[in-house]
């Protein structure tokens, strides 16, 4: 008998191999993951429960306990009444400033970078590699080196402390990484498609708008996610290149939380912080997969 | 009248010379196939004609007009690519009409031409679909249609069938041939598949290292290859090459390395020049020109061999054996039964053979 060993066994192996749910491997794997997830989420939990408590309840000191009496007053106060310096109109002003900064910055930087990437990937002009190298080199220069020269530049342009000035700054700093992102994506589009479009009589802009762009919606989504979160979260450029009336939300948040006068209103601070984080948080939730793809596309592929 | 004239075309990529001083004239309505192994410069040449690559030197004329500096769209060419290169976000109709919209043709004219092309290619039912919803054969048809609507003089095909499976490839091959017979356009067709070349071409240009080795009709290339490379490239299964020497007696004979019972008489082989001294050479004979059994008895050259491997292919059977230690294959009828180790008599007529110099590998 050739398969003696099989016939001896009453239950021949068949179909998927059975696996125990509570195996050692699973316990260690899921145990670790759950622990890390809790560890990571605790601060967020504390922020949410604190923001829903009144000050007397906070003073009791049980930061982990859920609110006994849920109140949305801190959220209202953070949005509309919290004071920074002499202004007491809450975070709303910063929010609208951030909107006014983010939308044009995202739009302009992506428009320019995608055209850059397209030109570098498809129209192999003389010196294309040199331009690309210079641009990528820009990604490795620390921001701090460029801060002061840019202050002077904006001052001479008459844009220092104004919103358009900050938009220019965001566009400049977004350029290297976004160009890399778009160039890498466009090089993955088969060259024959580009050739076919040329034979079909489409020019530089025709190919960009009618062939390349419609094929590249995923990478545009990735770029939007990267830029919206990056620019919304920016603090450094916001504080340097604008004045108090034009401060973005992050700077205003800092001014509310770090104000030294009066009582520390933890609940308002937590609510303000959550409000500020709401936009990037929403973006992450909407586009989780795309965001990961963007990071991978931009950073790993050279 | 000449449709395409390529004069002294050179192309370098940096230091690498891809095409050198290439001249080629293609008549109106001709189907020319550029054939060669990958890297021989055939696709590069096609891209130069299309205007997708800037040439280093030389001129290209299409319909008597110097197009060397013209954009691809101004050259009066349509091109079909290996990967189909259909615009994925457009419908089939959008793909077909893209070039016409770019050329700012009227709506009625666009409609008319799309209708006409889709009728010819039988893709009328697919007009509203996106390329992703098409099969490989349908995609390639749409790609051909995209060249067709432009109503151009010259069609360029860049390995259009290489991405298709074997069955579809033969189907579309015939369709391309039909299309050519119907439209009577000039067509340049790049391929590495010698069967495609043989079946489609009016003339084949066999390329190697940026040079055209032989430019002639398929029959001549098959029967009179100018050198060993061409002889090897054309024909499947490939030609047998026997190493030996030509002896210039009153009748030229071939002496096989490793011995042969009799030296075959090559007196009815058409040498370019009479052989005056003993010349080291390859004797090339196609497996399908070797006859077997009783037929071999009447052949000027005959000998016996031992069967080593038998490969039945249906209609024919390919037999592998050795001749004086050198590989030798021949074709027999598919119904013949041969056993391994059997000794058989085979023969051939030297008029069907090709003799190449051992060193230069040029035809003698």
PDB file of C-alpha atoms in Angstrom, chain B residues 24-127:
ATOM      1  CA  UNK B  24      14.907  53.016 -46.879  1.00  0.00           C
ATOM      2  CA  UNK B  25      12.334  53.697 -49.550  1.00  0.00           C
ATOM      3  CA  UNK B  26       8.792  52.453 -49.236  1.00  0.00           C
ATOM      4  CA  UNK B  27       6.353  52.559 -52.104  1.00  0.00           C
ATOM      5  CA  UNK B  28       2.790  53.735 -51.870  1.00  0.00           C
ATOM      6  CA  UNK B  29       0.511  50.944 -50.725  1.00  0.00           C
ATOM      7  CA  UNK B  30       3.366  48.739 -49.680  1.00  0.00           C
ATOM      8  CA  UNK B  31       3.288  46.616 -46.534  1.00  0.00           C
ATOM      9  CA  UNK B  32       6.766  46.698 -45.100  1.00  0.00           C
ATOM     10  CA  UNK B  33       7.705  44.661 -42.056  1.00  0.00           C
ATOM     11  CA  UNK B  34      10.670  45.591 -39.902  1.00  0.00           C
ATOM     12  CA  UNK B  35      11.827  42.345 -38.395  1.00  0.00           C
ATOM     13  CA  UNK B  36      14.528  41.744 -35.840  1.00  0.00           C
ATOM     14  CA  UNK B  37      15.361  40.615 -32.348  1.00  0.00           C
ATOM     15  CA  UNK B  38      14.744  43.050 -29.496  1.00  0.00           C
ATOM     16  CA  UNK B  39      17.252  45.868 -29.402  1.00  0.00           C
ATOM     17  CA  UNK B  40      17.933  45.837 -33.136  1.00  0.00           C
ATOM     18  CA  UNK B  41      16.528  49.342 -33.611  1.00  0.00           C
ATOM     19  CA  UNK B  42      13.320  48.434 -35.410  1.00  0.00           C
ATOM     20  CA  UNK B  43      11.003  50.167 -32.950  1.00  0.00           C
ATOM     21  CA  UNK B  44      13.371  53.107 -32.786  1.00  0.00           C
ATOM     22  CA  UNK B  45      13.173  53.452 -36.547  1.00  0.00           C
ATOM     23  CA  UNK B  46       9.386  53.387 -36.393  1.00  0.00           C
ATOM     24  CA  UNK B  47       9.372  56.026 -33.664  1.00  0.00           C
ATOM     25  CA  UNK B  48      11.604  58.212 -35.850  1.00  0.00           C
ATOM     26  CA  UNK B  49       9.181  57.896 -38.750  1.00  0.00           C
ATOM     27  CA  UNK B  50       6.325  58.736 -36.384  1.00  0.00           C
ATOM     28  CA  UNK B  51       8.180  61.779 -35.086  1.00  0.00           C
ATOM     29  CA  UNK B  52       8.215  60.563 -31.500  1.00  0.00           C
ATOM     30  CA  UNK B  53      12.004  60.651 -31.428  1.00  0.00           C
ATOM     31  CA  UNK B  54      14.264  63.404 -32.674  1.00  0.00           C
ATOM     32  CA  UNK B  55      16.771  62.069 -35.169  1.00  0.00           C
ATOM     33  CA  UNK B  56      20.479  62.797 -34.838  1.00  0.00           C
ATOM     34  CA  UNK B  57      21.016  63.135 -38.567  1.00  0.00           C
ATOM     35  CA  UNK B  58      19.282  62.432 -41.841  1.00  0.00           C
ATOM     36  CA  UNK B  59      15.910  63.143 -43.373  1.00  0.00           C
ATOM     37  CA  UNK B  60      12.485  61.549 -43.508  1.00  0.00           C
ATOM     38  CA  UNK B  61      10.051  62.213 -46.337  1.00  0.00           C
ATOM     39  CA  UNK B  62       6.426  61.182 -46.267  1.00  0.00           C
ATOM     40  CA  UNK B  63       4.508  61.657 -49.518  1.00  0.00           C
ATOM     41  CA  UNK B  64       7.303  63.777 -50.882  1.00  0.00           C
ATOM     42  CA  UNK B  65       7.191  66.197 -47.963  1.00  0.00           C
ATOM     43  CA  UNK B  66      10.168  66.553 -45.670  1.00  0.00           C
ATOM     44  CA  UNK B  67       8.693  65.773 -42.264  1.00  0.00           C
ATOM     45  CA  UNK B  68      11.938  65.550 -40.323  1.00  0.00           C
ATOM     46  CA  UNK B  69      11.007  68.484 -38.089  1.00  0.00           C
ATOM     47  CA  UNK B  70       7.249  68.028 -38.027  1.00  0.00           C
ATOM     48  CA  UNK B  71       5.175  66.989 -35.029  1.00  0.00           C
ATOM     49  CA  UNK B  72       3.776  63.425 -35.108  1.00  0.00           C
ATOM     50  CA  UNK B  73       0.264  64.709 -35.701  1.00  0.00           C
ATOM     51  CA  UNK B  74       1.334  66.727 -38.746  1.00  0.00           C
ATOM     52  CA  UNK B  75       2.987  63.833 -40.545  1.00  0.00           C
ATOM     53  CA  UNK B  76      -0.077  62.102 -41.862  1.00  0.00           C
ATOM     54  CA  UNK B  77       0.512  58.917 -39.921  1.00  0.00           C
ATOM     55  CA  UNK B  78      -1.566  56.751 -37.640  1.00  0.00           C
ATOM     56  CA  UNK B  79       0.079  54.510 -35.105  1.00  0.00           C
ATOM     57  CA  UNK B  80      -0.922  51.334 -33.297  1.00  0.00           C
ATOM     58  CA  UNK B  81       0.957  50.345 -30.177  1.00  0.00           C
ATOM     59  CA  UNK B  82       1.727  47.033 -28.553  1.00  0.00           C
ATOM     60  CA  UNK B  83       0.010  47.894 -25.290  1.00  0.00           C
ATOM     61  CA  UNK B  84      -2.975  49.317 -27.210  1.00  0.00           C
ATOM     62  CA  UNK B  85      -2.441  52.652 -25.410  1.00  0.00           C
ATOM     63  CA  UNK B  86      -6.140  53.386 -25.207  1.00  0.00           C
ATOM     64  CA  UNK B  87      -7.148  56.306 -23.010  1.00  0.00           C
ATOM     65  CA  UNK B  88      -8.724  54.434 -20.084  1.00  0.00           C
ATOM     66  CA  UNK B  89     -11.037  57.208 -18.938  1.00  0.00           C
ATOM     67  CA  UNK B  90     -12.604  57.710 -22.361  1.00  0.00           C
ATOM     68  CA  UNK B  91     -15.173  55.499 -24.033  1.00  0.00           C
ATOM     69  CA  UNK B  92     -14.296  53.713 -27.255  1.00  0.00           C
ATOM     70  CA  UNK B  93     -15.970  56.539 -29.114  1.00  0.00           C
ATOM     71  CA  UNK B  94     -13.980  59.070 -27.119  1.00  0.00           C
ATOM     72  CA  UNK B  95     -10.797  57.231 -27.996  1.00  0.00           C
ATOM     73  CA  UNK B  96     -11.645  57.200 -31.674  1.00  0.00           C
ATOM     74  CA  UNK B  97     -12.642  60.828 -31.823  1.00  0.00           C
ATOM     75  CA  UNK B  98      -9.844  62.246 -29.655  1.00  0.00           C
ATOM     76  CA  UNK B  99      -7.537  63.024 -32.565  1.00  0.00           C
ATOM     77  CA  UNK B 100     -10.381  64.434 -34.634  1.00  0.00           C
ATOM     78  CA  UNK B 101     -11.391  66.771 -31.831  1.00  0.00           C
ATOM     79  CA  UNK B 102      -7.790  67.887 -31.533  1.00  0.00           C
ATOM     80  CA  UNK B 103      -7.796  68.582 -35.249  1.00  0.00           C
ATOM     81  CA  UNK B 104     -10.981  70.653 -34.676  1.00  0.00           C
ATOM     82  CA  UNK B 105     -13.103  68.777 -37.158  1.00  0.00           C
ATOM     83  CA  UNK B 106     -16.833  69.421 -37.312  1.00  0.00           C
ATOM     84  CA  UNK B 107     -19.172  67.257 -35.247  1.00  0.00           C
ATOM     85  CA  UNK B 108     -20.793  65.713 -38.305  1.00  0.00           C
ATOM     86  CA  UNK B 109     -17.444  64.837 -39.823  1.00  0.00           C
ATOM     87  CA  UNK B 110     -16.282  63.227 -36.560  1.00  0.00           C
ATOM     88  CA  UNK B 111     -19.492  61.243 -36.325  1.00  0.00           C
ATOM     89  CA  UNK B 112     -19.143  60.091 -39.912  1.00  0.00           C
ATOM     90  CA  UNK B 113     -15.549  58.968 -39.574  1.00  0.00           C
ATOM     91  CA  UNK B 114     -16.081  57.172 -36.260  1.00  0.00           C
ATOM     92  CA  UNK B 115     -19.065  55.400 -37.768  1.00  0.00           C
ATOM     93  CA  UNK B 116     -17.090  54.409 -40.836  1.00  0.00           C
ATOM     94  CA  UNK B 117     -14.078  53.112 -38.897  1.00  0.00           C
ATOM     95  CA  UNK B 118     -16.197  51.181 -36.419  1.00  0.00           C
ATOM     96  CA  UNK B 119     -18.049  49.542 -39.291  1.00  0.00           C
ATOM     97  CA  UNK B 120     -14.837  48.442 -40.943  1.00  0.00           C
ATOM     98  CA  UNK B 121     -13.513  47.005 -37.689  1.00  0.00           C
ATOM     99  CA  UNK B 122     -16.888  45.723 -36.457  1.00  0.00           C
ATOM    100  CA  UNK B 123     -16.758  47.544 -33.163  1.00  0.00           C
ATOM    101  CA  UNK B 124     -20.041  49.450 -33.518  1.00  0.00           C
ATOM    102  CA  UNK B 125     -21.505  47.700 -30.477  1.00  0.00           C
ATOM    103  CA  UNK B 126     -18.588  48.709 -28.298  1.00  0.00           C
ATOM    104  CA  UNK B 127     -18.627  52.469 -28.882  1.00  0.00           C
TER     105      UNK B 127
END
